[in-house]
Amino acid sequence: MGAGGEKTGDEEKQQKETSKAASFDLNDYTVIKEGEAEILMHAKNEVFYNKTQVNNRDMSIAVLRAFVEKRKLEHEALLSKRTKSAAKVSDKPVDKPEASVKSISKDGNSNGQCEASEEAPEHESCSKTEKMVNNLEEKNRGELKQPRVLEALSASGLRALRYAREVEGIGEVVALDNDKDAVEACRRNIKFNGSVACSKVDSHLADARVYMLTHPKEFDVVDLDPYGSPSIFLDSAVQSVVDGGILMCTATDMAVLCGGNGEVCYSKYGSYPLRGKYCHEMALRILLASIESHANRYKRYIVPVLSVQMDFYVRVFVRVYTSASAMKNTPLKLSYVYQCTGCDSFHLQPIGRTVTKNTSVRYLPGFAPIVPQECSDCGKKYNMGGPIWSAPIHDQEWVTSIIEDVKSMKDLYPAYNRISAVLTTISEELPDIPLFLSLHNLCATLKCTSPSAVIFRSAVINAGYRISGTHVNPLGLKTDAPMDVIWDIMRCWVKNHPVKAQPPDQAGSVILAKEPVLQANFARAVASLSKAQAKKVARFLPNPERHWGPKLRAGRQITSKHVSLLGADAVNGAINHEDSDEPAAKQREASCIAD
């Protein structure tokens, strides 16, 4: 309220917009239900509903539930630590009053004066100690506030509504959008979802970048799910998250991140992609490296808890902390990638290293080069990409707790089958191995028949190395075995399964011309099958329908060029509907006149 009880212009404007959103005819809308939330989709579909993102929203809710629980546990641990330190302070003996008594006695003062001077400091000192302990206890007793969530690009508000209605312990959810129609739709949906949504979700018309910059360290959760690249939002997003908060970020510009436009990727994310079979995992690691780069500018750093490549996008969940000293470790988490142009060999070059002497740690540039000018396996040149995030991209403790939570509440997740399959595969990945090999690519290089995954995995395990699958690619294999060991295993396989002679200058011919140093053992190893494979748990599910992918950006018109996205039937139907709009209107008008 303004001076004299009058409403300000902003308040009146907001009230008008709210009343406008409140007055609507349900007959003009279709009700769409997802989880516990319901939204109204207009017949014109001004703010689209993207059902392919149900996997994204379900995964986000699962992570958010885990975050709320972890936050409580961390708060309780902090309170326990503070209580113990307060108890230690209160148990310390007070020696100062005795010293003052002795000094007074030496001066020859009377006993009465000594007692009086003794009592006063002791009482004062005790009161100070008690006051300090009480203050600590009051601080310790402070209740943990409910986490505040910012959905920076809300559109219809479905995600914000699901957070508010489905995640127990969530506080305020702020939904932003820079489009008036989207904000009106969001406010309409908030009202339609009842009192819980109205009390928790608040919709604003604002530029997300400006809003996050003007609200530094205010939100426990910041969710970025843009149409395309999140790069323009990252700088303000890492500033808006509180210490220990979580940033959820989606990138759907996979053509850029996977090497289709390397120069564009470098301009947006500061990293050059390579078009290897591992390109989707590299996309995840490029996004993480970019977020870390933005965080470092403000003496902050990230800790990934879950990183997922699913459908047509990558999605990362990272916690953000502030520490100038911990930030120094960033070069140890980043690497350049050398990819051979002739074969599938790749090598990682760490940016930094540390030297420890006694208790001091020095941060130095990494040793280079890690590879010669020509590939030692096939003699071809290398392409260099990166830098990428080469540290772990998942926290396995988080992954385990999320899986348990999802299984215990499976009825609450519309996309339960898909997200449980992805999480199960992630739980079996080797956490400390960046990127992966493709068994089919190795065989294509050598022009040989492919061994089964079980046989190849057994050979690697029998050679003394670790190997696992990856959630990014059903045929991908992560291993800590060096490339010369991998090629030795393949040479031994080709000896038992000969291939036709190839031109001598080809990469496969050069590799097979060398004798294997390691004699591979293809006997089936016990660990060649993961637990999920042994139990025949689904790990990779097909898309639920044809043309499963991103829908059009809001405001765009459907044309014939969108066949690959929406399917021929949908495009033809939309075009025919547009063509028939005017005649249909004239027909209705004519019928009314006739009546």
Coordinates of C-alpha atoms in Angstrom, one line a residue:
M1 CA 0.0 0.0 0.0
G2 CA 1.2 3.5 -0.7
A3 CA 1.1 6.6 1.6
G4 CA -2.4 7.3 2.9
G5 CA -3.6 3.7 2.3
E6 CA -3.8 4.1 -1.5
K7 CA -2.6 1.4 -3.8
T8 CA 0.5 1.9 -5.8
G9 CA 0.5 1.6 -9.6
D10 CA 2.4 -1.7 -9.6
E11 CA -0.1 -3.3 -7.1
E12 CA -3.1 -2.1 -9.2
K13 CA -1.4 -3.5 -12.4
Q14 CA -0.7 -6.8 -10.7
Q15 CA -4.3 -7.0 -9.3
K16 CA -5.7 -6.4 -12.8
E17 CA -3.5 -9.1 -14.3
T18 CA -4.5 -11.5 -11.6
S19 CA -8.2 -10.8 -12.1
K20 CA -7.8 -11.2 -15.8
A21 CA -6.2 -14.6 -15.3
A22 CA -8.9 -15.5 -12.9
S23 CA -11.8 -14.8 -15.3
F24 CA -11.8 -17.6 -17.9
D25 CA -14.2 -20.0 -19.5
L26 CA -13.3 -23.7 -18.9
N27 CA -15.0 -24.6 -22.2
D28 CA -12.1 -23.0 -24.1
Y29 CA -9.5 -25.2 -22.4
T30 CA -8.4 -28.8 -22.2
V31 CA -7.4 -30.0 -18.7
I32 CA -4.0 -31.9 -18.7
K33 CA -3.0 -33.8 -15.6
E34 CA 0.5 -34.8 -14.8
G35 CA 1.4 -36.1 -11.4
E36 CA -0.6 -34.1 -8.8
A37 CA -0.8 -31.0 -10.9
E38 CA -3.4 -30.0 -13.5
I39 CA -3.0 -27.3 -16.2
L40 CA -5.4 -25.7 -18.6
M41 CA -4.3 -25.8 -22.2
H42 CA -6.0 -23.3 -24.5
A43 CA -7.5 -24.5 -27.8
K44 CA -5.0 -22.2 -29.6
N45 CA -2.2 -23.7 -27.5
E46 CA -0.6 -20.3 -26.9
V47 CA 1.7 -21.8 -24.2
F48 CA 2.5 -25.3 -25.3
Y49 CA 2.6 -28.4 -23.1
N50 CA 5.6 -30.6 -23.9
K51 CA 4.7 -34.1 -22.8
T52 CA 8.1 -35.4 -23.8
Q53 CA 9.5 -33.5 -20.8
V54 CA 7.6 -35.6 -18.3
N55 CA 10.8 -37.6 -17.8
N56 CA 12.7 -34.4 -17.1
R57 CA 10.1 -33.2 -14.5
D58 CA 9.9 -36.6 -12.8
M59 CA 13.7 -36.8 -12.5
S60 CA 13.8 -33.2 -11.1
I61 CA 11.2 -34.0 -8.5
A62 CA 13.1 -37.2 -7.4
V63 CA 16.3 -35.1 -7.0
L64 CA 14.5 -32.3 -5.2
R65 CA 13.0 -34.8 -2.7
A66 CA 16.5 -36.1 -2.1
F67 CA 17.8 -32.6 -1.7
V68 CA 15.2 -31.7 0.9
E69 CA 16.2 -34.8 3.0
K70 CA 19.9 -34.2 2.6
R71 CA 19.5 -30.5 3.6
K72 CA 17.7 -31.6 6.9
L73 CA 20.4 -34.1 7.7
E74 CA 23.2 -31.5 7.1
H75 CA 21.4 -29.0 9.2
E76 CA 21.0 -31.5 12.1
A77 CA 24.7 -32.4 11.8
L78 CA 25.6 -28.7 12.0
L79 CA 23.4 -28.2 15.1
S80 CA 25.0 -31.1 16.8
K81 CA 28.5 -29.7 16.0
R82 CA 27.6 -26.3 17.4
T83 CA 26.0 -27.8 20.5
K84 CA 29.2 -29.7 21.2
S85 CA 31.4 -26.6 20.8
A86 CA 29.0 -24.7 23.1
A87 CA 29.3 -27.4 25.7
K88 CA 33.1 -27.2 25.6
V89 CA 33.0 -23.5 26.1
S90 CA 30.7 -23.8 29.2
D91 CA 33.0 -26.5 30.7
K92 CA 36.1 -24.3 30.7
P93 CA 37.2 -23.2 34.2
V94 CA 37.2 -19.4 35.0
D95 CA 40.7 -18.5 36.4
K96 CA 40.7 -14.7 36.1
P97 CA 38.9 -13.9 39.4
E98 CA 41.4 -16.0 41.5
A99 CA 44.3 -14.0 40.0
S100 CA 42.6 -10.7 40.9
V101 CA 42.1 -12.0 44.5
K102 CA 45.8 -12.8 44.9
S103 CA 46.9 -9.5 43.6
I104 CA 44.6 -7.6 46.0
S105 CA 45.8 -9.7 49.0
K106 CA 49.4 -8.8 48.3
D107 CA 48.4 -5.1 48.4
G108 CA 47.3 -5.6 52.1
N109 CA 43.7 -4.8 51.7
S110 CA 41.1 -6.1 54.2
N111 CA 39.3 -9.4 53.9
G112 CA 36.0 -7.7 53.3
Q113 CA 37.3 -5.7 50.4
C114 CA 38.9 -8.9 49.0
E115 CA 35.7 -10.8 49.1
A116 CA 33.7 -8.0 47.5
S117 CA 36.2 -7.5 44.7
E118 CA 36.4 -11.3 44.2
E119 CA 32.6 -11.8 44.0
A120 CA 32.0 -9.0 41.4
P121 CA 34.4 -10.2 38.6
E122 CA 33.4 -13.9 39.2
H123 CA 29.7 -13.0 38.9
E124 CA 30.3 -10.9 35.8
S125 CA 32.5 -13.5 34.2
C126 CA 30.0 -16.3 34.8
S127 CA 27.1 -14.2 33.4
K128 CA 29.1 -13.5 30.3
T129 CA 29.8 -17.3 29.8
E130 CA 26.2 -18.2 30.4
K131 CA 25.0 -15.5 28.0
M132 CA 27.4 -16.8 25.3
V133 CA 26.2 -20.3 25.8
N134 CA 22.5 -19.2 25.8
N135 CA 23.1 -17.3 22.6
L136 CA 24.6 -20.3 21.0
E137 CA 21.8 -22.5 22.1
E138 CA 19.2 -20.1 20.8
K139 CA 21.1 -20.0 17.5
N140 CA 21.2 -23.8 17.5
R141 CA 17.5 -24.1 18.2
G142 CA 16.8 -22.0 15.1
E143 CA 14.5 -24.0 12.8
L144 CA 15.5 -24.8 9.2
K145 CA 13.5 -22.7 6.8
Q146 CA 11.7 -24.4 4.0
P147 CA 13.7 -24.3 0.8
R148 CA 12.8 -21.6 -1.7
V149 CA 12.6 -22.6 -5.4
L150 CA 13.1 -20.4 -8.5
E151 CA 11.8 -21.7 -11.8
A152 CA 13.4 -19.2 -14.1
L153 CA 11.5 -20.1 -17.3
S154 CA 8.1 -21.4 -16.2
A155 CA 5.9 -21.2 -19.4
S156 CA 2.6 -22.8 -18.3
G157 CA 3.9 -23.3 -14.7
L158 CA 3.4 -27.0 -14.7
R159 CA 6.9 -27.7 -13.2
A160 CA 6.4 -25.2 -10.4
L161 CA 3.0 -26.5 -9.6
R162 CA 4.3 -30.1 -9.4
Y163 CA 7.1 -29.0 -7.1
A164 CA 4.7 -27.2 -4.8
R165 CA 2.1 -30.0 -4.7
E166 CA 4.3 -33.1 -4.8
V167 CA 7.5 -32.3 -2.9
E168 CA 6.9 -32.4 0.9
G169 CA 8.7 -29.6 2.8
I170 CA 9.0 -27.2 -0.1
G171 CA 8.5 -23.5 0.7
E172 CA 7.8 -20.7 -1.8
V173 CA 8.1 -21.5 -5.5
V174 CA 8.8 -18.4 -7.7
A175 CA 7.8 -18.9 -11.4
L176 CA 9.2 -16.4 -13.9
D177 CA 8.6 -15.8 -17.5
N178 CA 9.2 -13.0 -19.9
D179 CA 6.1 -13.6 -22.0
K180 CA 2.7 -12.0 -20.9
D181 CA 0.7 -14.9 -22.3
A182 CA 2.8 -17.4 -20.4
V183 CA 2.4 -15.5 -17.1
E184 CA -1.3 -15.2 -17.6
A185 CA -1.5 -19.0 -18.3
C186 CA 0.7 -19.7 -15.2
R187 CA -1.5 -17.6 -12.9
R188 CA -4.6 -19.2 -14.3
N189 CA -3.1 -22.7 -13.6
I190 CA -2.1 -21.6 -10.1
K191 CA -5.7 -20.7 -9.3
F192 CA -7.0 -23.8 -10.9
N193 CA -4.8 -26.0 -8.7
G194 CA -6.4 -24.8 -5.5
S195 CA -5.2 -23.4 -2.1
V196 CA -1.9 -25.2 -1.8
A197 CA -0.7 -23.9 -5.2
C198 CA -2.0 -20.4 -4.4
S199 CA -0.2 -20.3 -1.1
K200 CA 3.1 -21.5 -2.4
V201 CA 3.5 -20.6 -6.1
D202 CA 4.0 -17.0 -7.2
S203 CA 4.2 -16.0 -10.9
H204 CA 6.1 -12.9 -12.1
L205 CA 6.6 -11.3 -15.5
A206 CA 10.4 -10.7 -15.5
D207 CA 13.6 -11.3 -17.4
A208 CA 15.1 -14.3 -15.5
R209 CA 18.7 -12.9 -15.9
V210 CA 17.8 -9.6 -14.3
Y211 CA 15.7 -11.2 -11.6
M212 CA 18.5 -13.6 -10.5
L213 CA 21.1 -10.9 -10.5
T214 CA 18.9 -8.7 -8.2
H215 CA 18.3 -11.7 -5.9
P216 CA 21.8 -13.0 -5.0
K217 CA 22.0 -16.1 -2.8
E218 CA 18.3 -16.1 -2.1
F219 CA 17.1 -19.4 -3.5
D220 CA 17.9 -22.9 -2.3
V221 CA 16.9 -24.4 -5.7
V222 CA 17.3 -22.7 -9.1
D223 CA 15.8 -24.6 -12.1
L224 CA 16.9 -23.6 -15.6
D225 CA 15.0 -25.4 -18.4
P226 CA 15.3 -23.2 -21.5
Y227 CA 14.4 -24.0 -25.0
G228 CA 17.9 -24.3 -26.4
S229 CA 21.1 -23.2 -24.7
P230 CA 21.2 -22.2 -21.0
S231 CA 24.5 -20.3 -21.5
I232 CA 23.0 -16.8 -21.2
F233 CA 21.5 -17.7 -17.8
L234 CA 24.4 -19.4 -16.1
D235 CA 26.2 -16.3 -14.9
S236 CA 23.2 -14.9 -13.0
A237 CA 22.0 -18.4 -11.9
V238 CA 25.2 -19.3 -10.0
Q239 CA 24.9 -16.0 -8.1
S240 CA 21.3 -16.6 -7.2
V241 CA 21.8 -20.0 -5.4
V242 CA 22.5 -20.0 -1.7
D243 CA 25.6 -21.8 -0.3
G244 CA 24.9 -25.5 -0.5
G245 CA 21.9 -24.9 -2.7
I246 CA 21.2 -26.8 -5.9
L247 CA 21.2 -25.7 -9.5
M248 CA 19.2 -27.8 -12.0
C249 CA 20.1 -27.0 -15.6
T250 CA 18.9 -28.4 -19.0
A251 CA 20.5 -27.9 -22.4
T252 CA 18.6 -29.0 -25.5
D253 CA 21.0 -27.6 -28.1
M254 CA 22.6 -31.1 -28.6
A255 CA 23.6 -30.4 -32.2
V256 CA 25.9 -27.7 -30.9
L257 CA 27.2 -29.6 -27.9
C258 CA 27.8 -32.8 -29.8
G259 CA 30.1 -31.2 -32.5
G260 CA 27.7 -30.1 -35.2
N261 CA 28.9 -26.5 -34.8
G262 CA 32.1 -26.5 -32.8
E263 CA 32.7 -22.8 -33.1
V264 CA 29.2 -22.0 -31.8
C265 CA 29.8 -24.4 -28.9
Y266 CA 33.0 -22.6 -28.0
S267 CA 31.4 -19.2 -28.1
K268 CA 28.5 -20.3 -25.8
Y269 CA 30.3 -22.8 -23.5
G270 CA 34.0 -22.0 -23.8
S271 CA 34.8 -25.6 -25.0
Y272 CA 35.3 -27.3 -28.3
P273 CA 33.3 -30.5 -28.8
L274 CA 34.5 -33.6 -30.7
R275 CA 32.3 -35.9 -32.8
G276 CA 33.2 -39.2 -31.2
K277 CA 30.8 -41.9 -30.2
Y278 CA 31.0 -40.4 -26.7
C279 CA 29.7 -37.0 -27.8
H280 CA 26.6 -37.1 -25.6
E281 CA 28.6 -37.6 -22.5
M282 CA 31.1 -35.0 -23.7
A283 CA 28.1 -32.6 -23.9
L284 CA 27.3 -33.3 -20.2
R285 CA 30.9 -32.6 -19.3
I286 CA 31.1 -29.4 -21.4
L287 CA 28.0 -28.1 -19.6
L288 CA 29.5 -28.9 -16.2
A289 CA 32.8 -27.2 -17.1
S290 CA 30.9 -24.1 -18.3
I291 CA 28.9 -23.9 -15.0
E292 CA 32.1 -24.3 -13.0
S293 CA 33.7 -21.5 -15.0
H294 CA 30.9 -19.1 -14.3
A295 CA 30.9 -20.1 -10.6
N296 CA 34.6 -19.5 -10.3
R297 CA 34.2 -15.8 -11.2
Y298 CA 32.5 -15.3 -7.8
K299 CA 34.8 -17.6 -5.7
R300 CA 32.3 -20.4 -6.0
Y301 CA 32.5 -24.0 -7.2
I302 CA 30.1 -26.8 -8.0
V303 CA 29.7 -30.4 -6.9
P304 CA 27.7 -32.5 -9.4
V305 CA 25.2 -34.9 -7.8
L306 CA 23.5 -36.3 -10.9
S307 CA 24.1 -35.7 -14.6
V308 CA 21.8 -37.3 -17.2
Q309 CA 21.6 -37.5 -20.9
M310 CA 18.0 -38.4 -21.8
D311 CA 15.8 -38.2 -24.9
F312 CA 17.0 -35.1 -26.8
Y313 CA 18.7 -33.1 -24.0
V314 CA 21.2 -33.2 -21.1
R315 CA 20.3 -32.3 -17.6
V316 CA 22.7 -31.7 -14.7
F317 CA 22.1 -31.3 -11.0
V318 CA 24.9 -29.5 -9.1
R319 CA 25.4 -28.1 -5.7
V320 CA 27.0 -24.6 -5.4
Y321 CA 29.4 -23.6 -2.7
T322 CA 31.6 -20.6 -1.9
S323 CA 35.3 -21.1 -1.1
A324 CA 38.3 -19.3 -2.5
S325 CA 40.6 -22.1 -1.4
A326 CA 38.5 -25.0 -2.7
M327 CA 38.1 -23.1 -6.0
K328 CA 41.9 -23.7 -6.6
N329 CA 41.1 -27.3 -7.3
T330 CA 39.2 -26.5 -10.5
P331 CA 42.1 -27.1 -12.9
L332 CA 42.4 -30.6 -11.5
K333 CA 38.8 -31.3 -12.5
L334 CA 39.2 -30.2 -16.2
S335 CA 40.9 -31.9 -19.1
Y336 CA 41.5 -31.5 -22.8
V337 CA 40.6 -34.5 -25.0
Y338 CA 42.9 -35.8 -27.8
Q339 CA 40.9 -37.9 -30.3
C340 CA 42.7 -39.9 -33.0
T341 CA 41.4 -39.2 -36.5
G342 CA 42.2 -42.7 -37.7
C343 CA 41.0 -45.0 -34.9
D344 CA 39.0 -44.8 -31.7
S345 CA 41.9 -44.0 -29.4
F346 CA 41.4 -41.0 -27.1
H347 CA 43.5 -39.6 -24.3
L348 CA 42.8 -36.9 -21.6
Q349 CA 45.2 -34.1 -20.7
P350 CA 44.6 -32.7 -17.2
I351 CA 44.9 -28.9 -17.1
G352 CA 46.5 -28.8 -13.6
R353 CA 48.3 -30.8 -11.0
T354 CA 49.4 -30.5 -7.4
V355 CA 52.7 -31.1 -5.6
T356 CA 52.5 -31.8 -1.9
K357 CA 55.4 -31.1 0.4
N358 CA 54.9 -31.7 4.1
T359 CA 51.6 -29.8 4.7
S360 CA 51.8 -27.3 1.9
V361 CA 50.2 -27.9 -1.5
R362 CA 51.4 -26.2 -4.7
Y363 CA 49.1 -25.9 -7.8
L364 CA 51.0 -26.2 -11.0
P365 CA 50.2 -26.6 -14.8
G366 CA 49.7 -30.2 -15.9
F367 CA 52.6 -32.1 -17.6
A368 CA 52.3 -32.0 -21.4
P369 CA 52.1 -33.3 -24.0
I370 CA 50.3 -36.5 -23.0
V371 CA 50.4 -37.8 -26.6
P372 CA 52.9 -37.7 -29.4
Q373 CA 52.2 -35.8 -32.7
E374 CA 51.0 -39.1 -34.3
C375 CA 48.8 -41.8 -32.8
S376 CA 51.0 -44.6 -31.4
D377 CA 48.3 -47.2 -32.4
C378 CA 47.6 -46.2 -36.1
G379 CA 49.9 -43.4 -36.9
K380 CA 47.2 -40.8 -37.7
K381 CA 46.9 -37.2 -36.3
Y382 CA 44.9 -36.1 -33.2
N383 CA 42.0 -33.6 -32.9
M384 CA 42.0 -31.7 -29.6
G385 CA 38.7 -30.8 -27.9
G386 CA 37.7 -29.4 -24.5
P387 CA 38.2 -28.4 -21.9
I388 CA 35.7 -30.8 -20.3
W389 CA 34.8 -31.7 -16.8
S390 CA 36.8 -34.9 -16.1
A391 CA 36.0 -35.4 -12.4
P392 CA 33.0 -37.6 -11.4
I393 CA 29.6 -36.4 -12.8
H394 CA 27.5 -38.3 -10.3
D395 CA 27.4 -38.7 -6.5
Q396 CA 26.7 -42.4 -6.1
E397 CA 25.3 -41.9 -2.5
W398 CA 22.8 -39.5 -4.0
V399 CA 22.0 -41.9 -6.8
T400 CA 21.3 -44.8 -4.4
S401 CA 19.1 -42.7 -2.2
I402 CA 17.1 -41.3 -5.2
I403 CA 16.6 -44.9 -6.6
E404 CA 15.3 -46.0 -3.2
D405 CA 12.9 -43.0 -3.0
V406 CA 11.7 -43.5 -6.5
K407 CA 11.0 -47.2 -5.9
S408 CA 9.1 -46.5 -2.7
M409 CA 6.9 -43.9 -4.4
K410 CA 6.6 -45.4 -7.8
D411 CA 2.9 -44.6 -8.2
L412 CA 3.7 -40.9 -7.8
Y413 CA 6.0 -40.8 -10.9
P414 CA 4.2 -40.9 -14.3
A415 CA 7.5 -41.7 -16.0
Y416 CA 8.6 -44.3 -13.3
N417 CA 9.8 -46.9 -15.8
R418 CA 12.0 -44.5 -17.7
I419 CA 13.6 -42.7 -14.9
S420 CA 14.2 -45.9 -12.8
A421 CA 15.9 -47.5 -15.9
V422 CA 18.2 -44.5 -16.3
L423 CA 19.0 -44.3 -12.6
T424 CA 19.8 -48.0 -12.4
T425 CA 22.2 -47.7 -15.3
I426 CA 23.9 -44.7 -13.7
S427 CA 24.3 -46.5 -10.4
E428 CA 26.4 -49.1 -12.3
E429 CA 28.7 -46.7 -14.1
L430 CA 32.3 -46.4 -13.1
P431 CA 32.3 -42.9 -11.5
D432 CA 35.9 -41.9 -12.1
I433 CA 36.2 -42.8 -15.8
P434 CA 35.4 -39.9 -18.3
L435 CA 34.0 -40.8 -21.7
F436 CA 33.6 -44.3 -23.1
L437 CA 34.4 -46.7 -26.0
S438 CA 32.0 -48.2 -28.5
L439 CA 32.6 -51.9 -29.1
H440 CA 31.0 -51.6 -32.6
N441 CA 33.3 -48.7 -33.5
L442 CA 36.3 -50.7 -32.5
C443 CA 35.2 -53.6 -34.7
A444 CA 34.4 -51.2 -37.6
T445 CA 37.9 -49.8 -37.5
L446 CA 39.4 -53.3 -37.7
K447 CA 36.6 -54.6 -40.2
C448 CA 36.1 -57.6 -38.0
T449 CA 33.1 -59.4 -36.5
S450 CA 32.1 -58.1 -33.1
P451 CA 32.5 -60.1 -29.9
S452 CA 29.6 -60.1 -27.6
A453 CA 29.7 -57.4 -24.8
V454 CA 30.1 -60.2 -22.2
I455 CA 33.1 -61.7 -23.9
F456 CA 34.8 -58.3 -24.4
R457 CA 34.1 -57.3 -20.8
S458 CA 35.4 -60.6 -19.5
A459 CA 38.7 -60.1 -21.4
V460 CA 39.2 -56.6 -19.9
I461 CA 38.4 -57.9 -16.4
N462 CA 40.7 -60.9 -16.8
A463 CA 43.5 -58.5 -17.8
G464 CA 43.1 -56.8 -14.4
Y465 CA 41.0 -53.7 -15.3
R466 CA 37.6 -52.4 -14.5
I467 CA 34.8 -52.0 -17.0
S468 CA 31.1 -51.0 -16.9
G469 CA 28.3 -49.7 -19.2
T470 CA 27.1 -46.2 -19.5
H471 CA 23.6 -44.7 -19.4
V472 CA 24.4 -42.6 -22.4
N473 CA 24.7 -45.4 -24.9
P474 CA 23.6 -49.1 -24.7
L475 CA 26.8 -50.1 -26.6
G476 CA 29.2 -47.8 -24.7
L477 CA 31.8 -49.3 -22.3
K478 CA 33.7 -47.3 -19.7
T479 CA 37.0 -48.8 -18.6
D480 CA 40.3 -47.8 -17.0
A481 CA 42.2 -50.0 -19.4
P482 CA 44.6 -48.0 -21.6
M483 CA 44.1 -48.0 -25.3
D484 CA 47.1 -50.3 -26.0
V485 CA 45.4 -53.0 -23.8
I486 CA 42.1 -52.5 -25.6
W487 CA 43.8 -52.9 -29.0
D488 CA 45.8 -56.0 -27.8
I489 CA 42.5 -57.6 -26.8
M490 CA 41.0 -56.9 -30.2
R491 CA 44.2 -58.2 -32.0
C492 CA 43.8 -61.5 -30.1
W493 CA 40.1 -61.6 -31.1
V494 CA 41.0 -61.1 -34.7
K495 CA 43.5 -63.9 -34.6
N496 CA 40.7 -66.3 -33.6
H497 CA 38.3 -64.6 -36.1
P498 CA 40.4 -63.6 -39.2
V499 CA 39.4 -60.7 -41.4
K500 CA 39.9 -60.0 -45.1
A501 CA 43.1 -58.2 -46.1
Q502 CA 42.7 -54.4 -46.2
P503 CA 44.8 -51.7 -47.8
P504 CA 48.0 -51.2 -45.7
D505 CA 47.5 -47.5 -45.1
Q506 CA 44.2 -47.9 -43.3
A507 CA 44.1 -47.5 -39.5
G508 CA 42.8 -51.0 -38.9
S509 CA 45.6 -52.6 -41.0
V510 CA 48.3 -50.6 -39.1
I511 CA 46.8 -51.7 -35.8
L512 CA 46.6 -55.4 -36.8
A513 CA 50.1 -55.4 -38.2
K514 CA 51.5 -55.2 -34.7
E515 CA 51.8 -58.3 -32.5
P516 CA 49.8 -58.2 -29.2
V517 CA 51.9 -57.7 -26.1
L518 CA 49.0 -58.9 -23.9
Q519 CA 47.6 -62.3 -24.5
A520 CA 43.8 -61.9 -23.9
N521 CA 41.8 -64.3 -21.9
F522 CA 38.2 -64.5 -23.2
A523 CA 37.0 -66.9 -20.5
R524 CA 33.7 -65.6 -19.0
A525 CA 34.3 -63.6 -15.9
V526 CA 31.9 -63.5 -13.0
A527 CA 31.6 -59.7 -13.1
S528 CA 31.1 -59.5 -16.8
L529 CA 27.3 -59.0 -16.3
S530 CA 26.1 -56.1 -14.1
K531 CA 23.6 -56.8 -11.3
A532 CA 20.8 -55.2 -13.4
Q533 CA 21.7 -57.4 -16.4
A534 CA 21.9 -60.5 -14.3
K535 CA 18.4 -59.8 -12.9
K536 CA 17.2 -58.7 -16.3
V537 CA 16.2 -55.3 -15.1
A538 CA 15.3 -52.9 -17.9
R539 CA 18.0 -50.3 -18.5
F540 CA 17.2 -48.8 -21.9
L541 CA 13.6 -48.3 -22.9
P542 CA 12.4 -47.4 -26.4
N543 CA 10.6 -44.1 -26.9
P544 CA 6.8 -44.4 -26.1
E545 CA 5.7 -43.1 -29.5
R546 CA 7.0 -42.0 -32.9
H547 CA 8.6 -38.5 -33.3
W548 CA 9.4 -38.4 -29.6
G549 CA 11.3 -35.2 -29.4
P550 CA 11.2 -31.4 -28.7
K551 CA 8.1 -29.5 -29.7
L552 CA 8.2 -26.1 -31.4
R553 CA 9.4 -23.0 -29.6
A554 CA 6.4 -21.0 -28.3
G555 CA 5.1 -18.6 -30.8
R556 CA 6.3 -20.4 -33.9
Q557 CA 4.0 -21.4 -36.8
I558 CA 3.9 -25.0 -37.9
T559 CA 5.1 -25.5 -41.5
S560 CA 6.0 -28.5 -43.6
K561 CA 9.6 -28.3 -42.5
H562 CA 8.6 -29.6 -39.0
V563 CA 7.8 -33.1 -40.2
S564 CA 10.8 -34.5 -38.5
L565 CA 9.8 -33.0 -35.2
L566 CA 6.0 -33.5 -35.1
G567 CA 5.3 -36.2 -37.7
A568 CA 3.6 -35.9 -41.1
D569 CA 0.1 -36.5 -39.7
A570 CA 0.3 -33.7 -37.1
V571 CA 1.8 -31.2 -39.6
N572 CA -0.8 -31.9 -42.3
G573 CA -3.5 -31.7 -39.7
A574 CA -2.3 -28.3 -38.4
I575 CA -1.8 -26.9 -41.9
N576 CA -5.3 -28.1 -43.0
H577 CA -6.8 -26.6 -39.8
E578 CA -5.2 -23.2 -40.5
D579 CA -6.4 -23.3 -44.1
S580 CA -9.9 -24.2 -43.1
D581 CA -10.3 -21.6 -40.3
E582 CA -11.7 -18.8 -42.4
P583 CA -14.2 -20.9 -44.4
A584 CA -15.4 -22.6 -41.2
A585 CA -16.0 -19.2 -39.7
K586 CA -17.9 -18.0 -42.7
Q587 CA -20.0 -21.2 -42.7
R588 CA -20.9 -20.7 -39.0
E589 CA -21.8 -17.0 -39.8
A590 CA -24.0 -18.1 -42.7
S591 CA -25.8 -20.8 -40.6
C592 CA -26.5 -18.2 -37.9
I593 CA -28.0 -15.8 -40.5
A594 CA -30.1 -18.6 -41.9
D595 CA -31.5 -19.5 -38.4

